[in-house]
Amino acid sequence: MTGPGIVPVEWRGDAVAILGQRLLPHREEVLECRTVAEVAEAIRSLAVRGAPIIGVTAAYGMALAATLSTQTRPRRLLAELEEAARTLKAARPTAVNLAWAVDRMMRVATGQCCSVGSTVQRVHEAMVAEALRIEAEDREACAAIGAHGLELVPEGARVLTHCNTGMLCTAGIGTALGVIVAAHRAGRGVHVWVDETRPVLQGARLTAWELGRLGIPRTLVVDAAAGSLMARGLVDLVIVGADRIAANGDVANKIGTYPLAVLARHHGVPFYVAAPTSTVDLGTGSGAGIPIEERDPAEVLAPGGVPVAEPDTPVANPAFDVTPAELVSAIVTERGVVRPPYARTLAELVAPRGAA
Ligand code: MRU
């Protein structure tokens, strides 16, 4: 349990239980995924969404693959796990936490399968243990992000946020929303402007709902209101999450994040990004190398199933945009707050502990 009854994903031994986010806040449903294909589909269809929890879910998907396997030889099991890894990684391309978690699970599988005297039972146990560890680490990372982020939130801050970055999409209190929760709990008296976040409305449906459950004052606004709010001096800071942070500090996040950063710069409002280091991808040099997911036109043509345009209208529906590092005032991670130049500060932050 991560907060007021919000458990986004749970390992059940023979299934991955997912709190379905598609119908929230109007209907709470728990989906029991019993195959790797079902886990991948839950990720693809946004039943479970948000970079950190996608990683946790994929890790449990890998544990499920090991549990379901009927192979009796570790090396044959490994071949099956490689297939499961491909299926899960293909579910969504932008959030690097997905590939990060699957690769981490495969390293454990490979290490176990190739060790002398290994058994499939041991591989299975090691993979479940690793998935549980990934979830626990994410919970701790969120708490640390919240604590570090406190230094960025002044008394009485009016905070604007985009998409959903809270308990539904992490194993803990959230990333950007985690900072807001920590500030609220520290008595800072924050008020949150919640962007509705077109086209899937993660802000209106999920963030407003989470903040309501937590008793944090919030006001829902259409995405297009952000500029007007800033121009009227009603926003003290913007804080958002990330799906992937490139080595130079460019940030891929929910579509609509980049215009917020431009507006924030124009109005002299700090623009912060909060994410665990599992979202930092030093292997991708800049935002130009980040794959941007293009989603179903139906999300735009008929949001929530309600038609708003002629069904044959041509649509572009990129799910994410890239905010250039120069517009990012600071990045909050579980290891601390980093500022420009990100090429140096991120590399130092993510370097293995104890490395020179
Ligand atoms: O398409 P989504 O809903 O998965 O997009 C989510 C976001 O863009 C979040 O801001 C990001 O994953 C960070 S979640 C802590």
Tab-separated table of C-alpha atoms and ligand atoms in Angstrom:
chain	number	residue	atom	x	y	z
A	1	MET	CA	0.000	0.000	0.000
A	2	THR	CA	1.447	3.361	-1.004
A	3	GLY	CA	-1.030	5.816	0.379
A	4	PRO	CA	-4.739	6.214	0.811
A	5	GLY	CA	-5.629	2.792	-0.567
A	6	ILE	CA	-3.814	3.205	-3.871
A	7	VAL	CA	-1.948	0.028	-4.893
A	8	PRO	CA	-1.208	0.334	-8.614
A	9	VAL	CA	0.436	-3.069	-9.086
A	10	GLU	CA	0.734	-6.163	-6.925
A	11	TRP	CA	2.534	-9.476	-7.321
A	12	ARG	CA	0.126	-12.334	-6.564
A	13	GLY	CA	2.391	-15.318	-7.203
A	14	ASP	CA	0.534	-16.579	-10.271
A	15	ALA	CA	-0.662	-13.204	-11.584
A	16	VAL	CA	0.180	-9.515	-11.745
A	17	ALA	CA	-2.744	-7.534	-10.305
A	18	ILE	CA	-3.136	-4.083	-11.811
A	19	LEU	CA	-5.397	-1.288	-10.592
A	20	GLY	CA	-6.877	-0.401	-13.991
A	21	GLN	CA	-6.413	3.312	-14.687
A	22	ARG	CA	-8.472	3.604	-17.863
A	23	LEU	CA	-11.816	4.066	-16.116
A	24	LEU	CA	-10.602	6.017	-13.088
A	25	PRO	CA	-11.884	7.962	-11.275
A	26	HIS	CA	-15.343	6.708	-12.184
A	27	ARG	CA	-14.702	3.026	-11.777
A	28	GLU	CA	-12.019	1.141	-9.844
A	29	GLU	CA	-11.247	-2.247	-11.363
A	30	VAL	CA	-8.454	-4.702	-10.666
A	31	LEU	CA	-7.099	-6.570	-13.686
A	32	GLU	CA	-5.435	-9.899	-13.004
A	33	CYS	CA	-2.848	-10.490	-15.729
A	34	ARG	CA	-2.031	-14.188	-15.966
A	35	THR	CA	0.173	-14.183	-19.066
A	36	VAL	CA	3.052	-12.065	-20.313
A	37	ALA	CA	0.895	-10.986	-23.263
A	38	GLU	CA	-1.748	-9.693	-20.838
A	39	VAL	CA	0.853	-7.729	-18.885
A	40	ALA	CA	2.194	-6.220	-22.136
A	41	GLU	CA	-1.335	-5.316	-23.237
A	42	ALA	CA	-2.074	-3.660	-19.879
A	43	ILE	CA	1.013	-1.469	-20.404
A	44	ARG	CA	0.217	-0.727	-24.060
A	45	SER	CA	-3.419	0.170	-23.390
A	46	LEU	CA	-2.571	2.460	-20.423
A	47	ALA	CA	-4.349	0.272	-17.869
A	48	VAL	CA	-1.067	0.822	-16.050
A	49	ARG	CA	0.929	3.883	-17.024
A	50	GLY	CA	3.663	6.259	-15.912
A	51	ALA	CA	7.338	5.471	-16.310
A	52	PRO	CA	8.314	4.030	-12.886
A	53	ILE	CA	5.290	1.727	-12.476
A	54	ILE	CA	5.639	0.540	-16.078
A	55	GLY	CA	9.117	-0.640	-15.040
A	56	VAL	CA	7.801	-2.370	-11.911
A	57	THR	CA	4.979	-4.009	-13.890
A	58	ALA	CA	7.359	-5.250	-16.572
A	59	ALA	CA	9.620	-6.709	-13.870
A	60	TYR	CA	6.646	-8.662	-12.509
A	61	GLY	CA	5.827	-9.660	-16.088
A	62	MET	CA	9.285	-11.216	-16.319
A	63	ALA	CA	8.786	-12.976	-12.960
A	64	LEU	CA	5.466	-14.268	-14.297
A	65	ALA	CA	7.193	-15.593	-17.411
A	66	ALA	CA	9.543	-17.605	-15.191
A	67	THR	CA	6.630	-18.843	-13.036
A	68	LEU	CA	4.557	-19.937	-16.023
A	69	SER	CA	7.357	-21.735	-17.818
A	70	THR	CA	7.208	-25.515	-17.991
A	71	GLN	CA	10.867	-25.784	-18.966
A	72	THR	CA	12.968	-27.980	-16.712
A	73	ARG	CA	16.375	-26.825	-17.967
A	74	PRO	CA	17.633	-23.350	-17.050
A	75	ARG	CA	19.078	-22.649	-20.509
A	76	ARG	CA	15.773	-23.438	-22.204
A	77	LEU	CA	14.007	-21.264	-19.675
A	78	LEU	CA	16.401	-18.458	-20.596
A	79	ALA	CA	15.283	-18.625	-24.237
A	80	GLU	CA	11.658	-18.259	-23.118
A	81	LEU	CA	12.555	-15.325	-20.921
A	82	GLU	CA	14.283	-13.605	-23.834
A	83	GLU	CA	11.026	-13.888	-25.786
A	84	ALA	CA	9.066	-12.448	-22.844
A	85	ALA	CA	11.570	-9.585	-22.621
A	86	ARG	CA	11.007	-8.739	-26.291
A	87	THR	CA	7.221	-8.787	-25.850
A	88	LEU	CA	7.296	-6.515	-22.810
A	89	LYS	CA	9.840	-4.065	-24.240
A	90	ALA	CA	7.734	-3.638	-27.378
A	91	ALA	CA	4.696	-2.492	-25.355
A	92	ARG	CA	5.719	1.186	-25.184
A	93	PRO	CA	8.859	2.858	-26.533
A	94	THR	CA	9.456	6.139	-24.684
A	95	ALA	CA	9.626	5.421	-20.943
A	96	VAL	CA	13.113	4.026	-20.470
A	97	ASN	CA	12.139	2.445	-17.138
A	98	LEU	CA	10.472	-0.347	-19.117
A	99	ALA	CA	13.659	-1.481	-20.874
A	100	TRP	CA	15.710	-0.695	-17.762
A	101	ALA	CA	13.629	-3.060	-15.594
A	102	VAL	CA	13.426	-5.822	-18.213
A	103	ASP	CA	17.200	-5.686	-18.791
A	104	ARG	CA	17.794	-5.841	-15.049
A	105	MET	CA	15.549	-8.914	-14.796
A	106	MET	CA	17.355	-10.535	-17.734
A	107	ARG	CA	20.726	-9.975	-16.046
A	108	VAL	CA	19.474	-11.883	-12.999
A	109	ALA	CA	18.028	-14.636	-15.210
A	110	THR	CA	21.233	-14.965	-17.215
A	111	GLY	CA	23.393	-15.008	-14.092
A	112	GLN	CA	21.242	-17.729	-12.513
A	113	CYS	CA	20.727	-19.822	-15.642
A	114	CYS	CA	24.433	-19.888	-16.422
A	115	SER	CA	25.640	-20.668	-12.903
A	116	VAL	CA	26.827	-24.157	-11.989
A	117	GLY	CA	24.145	-26.322	-10.369
A	118	SER	CA	21.382	-23.910	-11.275
A	119	THR	CA	17.753	-25.093	-11.313
A	120	VAL	CA	14.658	-23.497	-12.826
A	121	GLN	CA	13.268	-23.188	-9.299
A	122	ARG	CA	16.240	-21.059	-8.288
A	123	VAL	CA	15.908	-18.905	-11.396
A	124	HIS	CA	12.254	-18.388	-10.614
A	125	GLU	CA	12.921	-17.432	-6.989
A	126	ALA	CA	15.703	-15.054	-7.948
A	127	MET	CA	13.480	-13.311	-10.488
A	128	VAL	CA	10.573	-12.841	-8.098
A	129	ALA	CA	13.014	-11.492	-5.508
A	130	GLU	CA	14.497	-9.048	-8.038
A	131	ALA	CA	11.068	-7.771	-9.111
A	132	LEU	CA	10.073	-7.211	-5.485
A	133	ARG	CA	13.386	-5.358	-5.006
A	134	ILE	CA	12.693	-3.105	-8.008
A	135	GLU	CA	9.309	-2.217	-6.504
A	136	ALA	CA	10.783	-1.557	-3.041
A	137	GLU	CA	13.586	0.577	-4.485
A	138	ASP	CA	11.075	2.671	-6.398
A	139	ARG	CA	9.068	3.230	-3.218
A	140	GLU	CA	12.221	4.407	-1.422
A	141	ALA	CA	13.267	6.547	-4.396
A	142	CYS	CA	9.933	8.386	-4.308
A	143	ALA	CA	10.324	9.165	-0.611
A	144	ALA	CA	13.848	10.490	-1.221
A	145	ILE	CA	12.708	12.557	-4.237
A	146	GLY	CA	10.020	14.111	-2.042
A	147	ALA	CA	12.526	14.927	0.678
A	148	HIS	CA	15.094	16.424	-1.740
A	149	GLY	CA	12.436	18.359	-3.624
A	150	LEU	CA	11.316	20.194	-0.493
A	151	GLU	CA	14.115	22.732	-0.966
A	152	LEU	CA	12.438	23.873	-4.209
A	153	VAL	CA	8.986	24.544	-2.750
A	154	PRO	CA	8.526	27.834	-0.892
A	155	GLU	CA	5.869	28.469	1.738
A	156	GLY	CA	2.426	28.861	0.182
A	157	ALA	CA	3.666	27.851	-3.289
A	158	ARG	CA	1.201	27.705	-6.154
A	159	VAL	CA	2.455	24.747	-8.145
A	160	LEU	CA	1.470	23.810	-11.678
A	161	THR	CA	1.825	20.173	-12.749
A	162	HIS	CA	1.082	18.140	-15.852
A	163	CYS	CA	-0.071	14.557	-16.421
A	164	ASN	CA	-0.045	12.171	-13.457
A	165	THR	CA	3.123	11.481	-11.502
A	166	GLY	CA	1.775	10.215	-8.208
A	167	MET	CA	0.871	7.021	-6.403
A	168	LEU	CA	-0.811	5.505	-9.440
A	169	CYS	CA	2.361	5.539	-11.480
A	170	THR	CA	5.016	4.708	-8.914
A	171	ALA	CA	5.394	2.260	-6.048
A	172	GLY	CA	5.532	5.173	-3.605
A	173	ILE	CA	4.234	8.717	-3.166
A	174	GLY	CA	5.181	9.703	-6.703
A	175	THR	CA	7.860	11.816	-8.363
A	176	ALA	CA	6.695	15.357	-9.165
A	177	LEU	CA	3.552	14.658	-7.178
A	178	GLY	CA	5.774	13.134	-4.500
A	179	VAL	CA	7.472	16.516	-4.065
A	180	ILE	CA	4.044	18.146	-3.787
A	181	VAL	CA	2.891	15.540	-1.245
A	182	ALA	CA	6.084	16.010	0.798
A	183	ALA	CA	5.603	19.790	0.758
A	184	HIS	CA	1.974	19.403	1.842
A	185	ARG	CA	2.956	17.057	4.660
A	186	ALA	CA	5.681	19.500	5.716
A	187	GLY	CA	2.996	22.140	6.165
A	188	ARG	CA	4.062	24.358	3.270
A	189	GLY	CA	0.455	25.175	2.389
A	190	VAL	CA	0.771	24.364	-1.310
A	191	HIS	CA	-1.969	24.788	-3.887
A	192	VAL	CA	-1.827	22.789	-7.112
A	193	TRP	CA	-2.913	23.843	-10.596
A	194	VAL	CA	-3.724	20.530	-12.303
A	195	ASP	CA	-3.452	20.512	-16.105
A	196	GLU	CA	-6.180	18.286	-17.507
A	197	THR	CA	-3.556	16.755	-19.876
A	198	ARG	CA	-5.136	16.086	-23.232
A	199	PRO	CA	-5.903	13.758	-24.851
A	200	VAL	CA	-6.054	10.975	-22.224
A	201	LEU	CA	-6.734	13.375	-19.326
A	202	GLN	CA	-4.299	11.896	-16.803
A	203	GLY	CA	-4.411	15.216	-14.934
A	204	ALA	CA	-8.199	15.553	-14.777
A	205	ARG	CA	-8.924	11.883	-14.138
A	206	LEU	CA	-5.963	10.794	-12.020
A	207	THR	CA	-3.996	13.685	-10.501
A	208	ALA	CA	-7.076	15.626	-9.388
A	209	TRP	CA	-8.431	12.375	-7.904
A	210	GLU	CA	-5.187	11.547	-6.054
A	211	LEU	CA	-4.822	15.060	-4.663
A	212	GLY	CA	-8.441	14.971	-3.530
A	213	ARG	CA	-7.866	11.727	-1.657
A	214	LEU	CA	-4.817	13.266	0.004
A	215	GLY	CA	-6.638	16.447	0.945
A	216	ILE	CA	-4.233	18.653	-1.019
A	217	PRO	CA	-5.868	21.846	-2.359
A	218	ARG	CA	-6.096	21.691	-6.151
A	219	THR	CA	-7.769	23.414	-9.063
A	220	LEU	CA	-8.267	21.721	-12.419
A	221	VAL	CA	-7.496	23.824	-15.502
A	222	VAL	CA	-7.476	23.151	-19.240
A	223	ASP	CA	-3.960	22.788	-20.639
A	224	ALA	CA	-4.321	26.035	-22.541
A	225	ALA	CA	-4.813	28.010	-19.284
A	226	ALA	CA	-1.181	27.695	-18.177
A	227	GLY	CA	0.075	30.804	-20.006
A	228	SER	CA	-2.698	32.968	-18.666
A	229	LEU	CA	-2.118	31.738	-15.101
A	230	MET	CA	1.593	32.517	-15.360
A	231	ALA	CA	0.967	35.930	-16.912
A	232	ARG	CA	-1.285	36.776	-13.969
A	233	GLY	CA	1.460	35.812	-11.510
A	234	LEU	CA	-0.478	32.832	-10.169
A	235	VAL	CA	2.195	30.154	-10.627
A	236	ASP	CA	5.315	30.022	-8.430
A	237	LEU	CA	6.814	26.889	-9.956
A	238	VAL	CA	6.139	24.129	-12.455
A	239	ILE	CA	7.075	20.561	-11.607
A	240	VAL	CA	6.617	17.559	-13.901
A	241	GLY	CA	7.828	13.968	-14.184
A	242	ALA	CA	9.823	12.352	-16.979
A	243	ASP	CA	9.711	9.290	-19.183
A	244	ARG	CA	13.333	9.548	-20.218
A	245	ILE	CA	16.104	12.007	-19.452
A	246	ALA	CA	18.918	12.026	-22.002
A	247	ALA	CA	22.585	12.399	-21.035
A	248	ASN	CA	22.527	16.122	-21.857
A	249	GLY	CA	19.462	16.753	-19.665
A	250	ASP	CA	16.823	16.883	-22.412
A	251	VAL	CA	13.567	15.545	-20.930
A	252	ALA	CA	10.899	13.464	-22.671
A	253	ASN	CA	7.577	13.718	-20.876
A	254	LYS	CA	3.843	13.815	-21.593
A	255	ILE	CA	2.875	15.881	-24.622
A	256	GLY	CA	2.336	19.458	-23.516
A	257	THR	CA	5.320	19.558	-21.168
A	258	TYR	CA	7.584	21.444	-23.602
A	259	PRO	CA	5.154	24.372	-24.081
A	260	LEU	CA	4.913	24.656	-20.287
A	261	ALA	CA	8.703	24.946	-20.072
A	262	VAL	CA	8.733	27.661	-22.755
A	263	LEU	CA	5.985	29.562	-20.947
A	264	ALA	CA	7.768	29.179	-17.615
A	265	ARG	CA	10.996	30.595	-19.065
A	266	HIS	CA	9.117	33.531	-20.610
A	267	HIS	CA	7.469	34.367	-17.286
A	268	GLY	CA	10.516	33.754	-15.086
A	269	VAL	CA	8.884	30.755	-13.351
A	270	PRO	CA	11.200	27.875	-12.322
A	271	PHE	CA	10.597	24.654	-14.258
A	272	TYR	CA	11.538	21.487	-12.371
A	273	VAL	CA	11.619	17.814	-13.350
A	274	ALA	CA	11.389	15.024	-10.753
A	275	ALA	CA	12.347	11.447	-11.634
A	276	PRO	CA	14.239	8.463	-10.247
A	277	THR	CA	17.684	7.763	-11.700
A	278	SER	CA	16.127	4.737	-13.451
A	279	THR	CA	14.623	7.335	-15.835
A	280	VAL	CA	18.038	8.777	-16.708
A	281	ASP	CA	19.354	7.227	-19.915
A	282	LEU	CA	23.026	8.071	-20.308
A	283	GLY	CA	23.077	5.862	-23.406
A	284	THR	CA	20.961	8.411	-25.255
A	285	GLY	CA	22.961	11.569	-25.893
A	286	SER	CA	20.143	14.048	-26.424
A	287	GLY	CA	16.399	14.316	-26.878
A	288	ALA	CA	16.821	13.778	-30.608
A	289	GLY	CA	17.599	10.116	-29.845
A	290	ILE	CA	14.492	9.478	-27.731
A	291	PRO	CA	11.765	7.469	-29.524
A	292	ILE	CA	8.439	9.284	-29.271
A	293	GLU	CA	5.369	7.067	-29.138
A	294	GLU	CA	2.618	7.842	-31.641
A	295	ARG	CA	-0.709	6.644	-30.264
A	296	ASP	CA	-4.110	5.721	-31.657
A	297	PRO	CA	-5.957	8.627	-33.377
A	298	ALA	CA	-9.075	7.498	-31.494
A	299	GLU	CA	-7.640	9.090	-28.318
A	300	VAL	CA	-7.940	12.488	-30.031
A	301	LEU	CA	-11.028	11.909	-32.163
A	302	ALA	CA	-13.128	10.520	-29.334
A	303	PRO	CA	-11.614	11.229	-25.884
A	304	GLY	CA	-13.138	8.847	-23.374
A	305	GLY	CA	-15.193	7.378	-26.206
A	306	VAL	CA	-17.084	10.644	-26.848
A	307	PRO	CA	-16.693	11.741	-30.493
A	308	VAL	CA	-15.490	15.342	-30.911
A	309	ALA	CA	-14.404	15.345	-34.551
A	310	GLU	CA	-15.441	13.633	-37.759
A	311	PRO	CA	-14.105	10.080	-37.478
A	312	ASP	CA	-12.066	10.323	-40.700
A	313	THR	CA	-10.232	13.520	-39.673
A	314	PRO	CA	-6.469	13.034	-40.062
A	315	VAL	CA	-4.805	13.055	-36.623
A	316	ALA	CA	-1.284	13.320	-35.227
A	317	ASN	CA	-1.080	11.973	-31.688
A	318	PRO	CA	2.470	12.051	-30.313
A	319	ALA	CA	2.217	10.959	-26.672
A	320	PHE	CA	5.358	12.776	-25.532
A	321	ASP	CA	7.487	15.815	-26.312
A	322	VAL	CA	11.066	16.741	-25.510
A	323	THR	CA	11.946	19.724	-23.357
A	324	PRO	CA	15.471	20.979	-24.076
A	325	ALA	CA	17.790	20.906	-21.070
A	326	GLU	CA	18.300	24.676	-21.259
A	327	LEU	CA	14.688	25.183	-20.117
A	328	VAL	CA	15.009	22.882	-17.085
A	329	SER	CA	15.886	24.754	-13.880
A	330	ALA	CA	16.718	21.600	-11.872
A	331	ILE	CA	16.153	17.852	-11.845
A	332	VAL	CA	15.166	16.175	-8.567
A	333	THR	CA	16.207	12.554	-8.125
A	334	GLU	CA	16.449	10.178	-5.179
A	335	ARG	CA	20.161	10.999	-5.002
A	336	GLY	CA	19.672	14.734	-4.818
A	337	VAL	CA	18.880	17.820	-6.895
A	338	VAL	CA	21.053	18.507	-9.950
A	339	ARG	CA	21.339	21.679	-11.987
A	340	PRO	CA	23.033	22.578	-15.288
A	341	PRO	CA	25.352	21.694	-16.854
A	342	TYR	CA	23.454	18.391	-16.921
A	343	ALA	CA	25.968	16.574	-19.125
A	344	ARG	CA	28.319	16.726	-16.144
A	345	THR	CA	25.932	16.676	-13.173
A	346	LEU	CA	23.809	13.771	-14.446
A	347	ALA	CA	26.883	11.692	-15.296
A	348	GLU	CA	28.261	12.253	-11.789
A	349	LEU	CA	24.878	11.476	-10.234
A	350	VAL	CA	24.319	8.224	-12.086
A	351	ALA	CA	27.929	7.002	-11.853
A	352	PRO	CA	28.123	3.763	-9.848
A	353	ARG	CA	28.489	4.501	-6.153
A	354	GLY	CA	32.103	4.488	-5.065
A	355	ALA	CA	33.360	5.159	-8.615
A	356	ALA	CA	35.923	7.916	-8.984
B	1	MRU	O1	1.387	8.128	-21.296
B	1	MRU	P1	1.641	8.101	-19.820
B	1	MRU	O2	0.424	8.390	-19.015
B	1	MRU	O3	2.331	6.814	-19.409
B	1	MRU	O4	2.668	9.281	-19.573
B	1	MRU	C1	3.132	9.485	-18.254
B	1	MRU	C2	4.026	10.665	-18.116
B	1	MRU	O5	4.362	11.321	-19.069
B	1	MRU	C3	4.556	10.926	-16.749
B	1	MRU	O6	4.769	12.294	-16.565
B	1	MRU	C4	5.894	10.194	-16.559
B	1	MRU	O7	5.791	8.861	-16.967
B	1	MRU	C5	6.359	10.253	-15.170
B	1	MRU	S1	5.393	9.227	-14.074
B	1	MRU	C6	6.089	9.401	-12.516
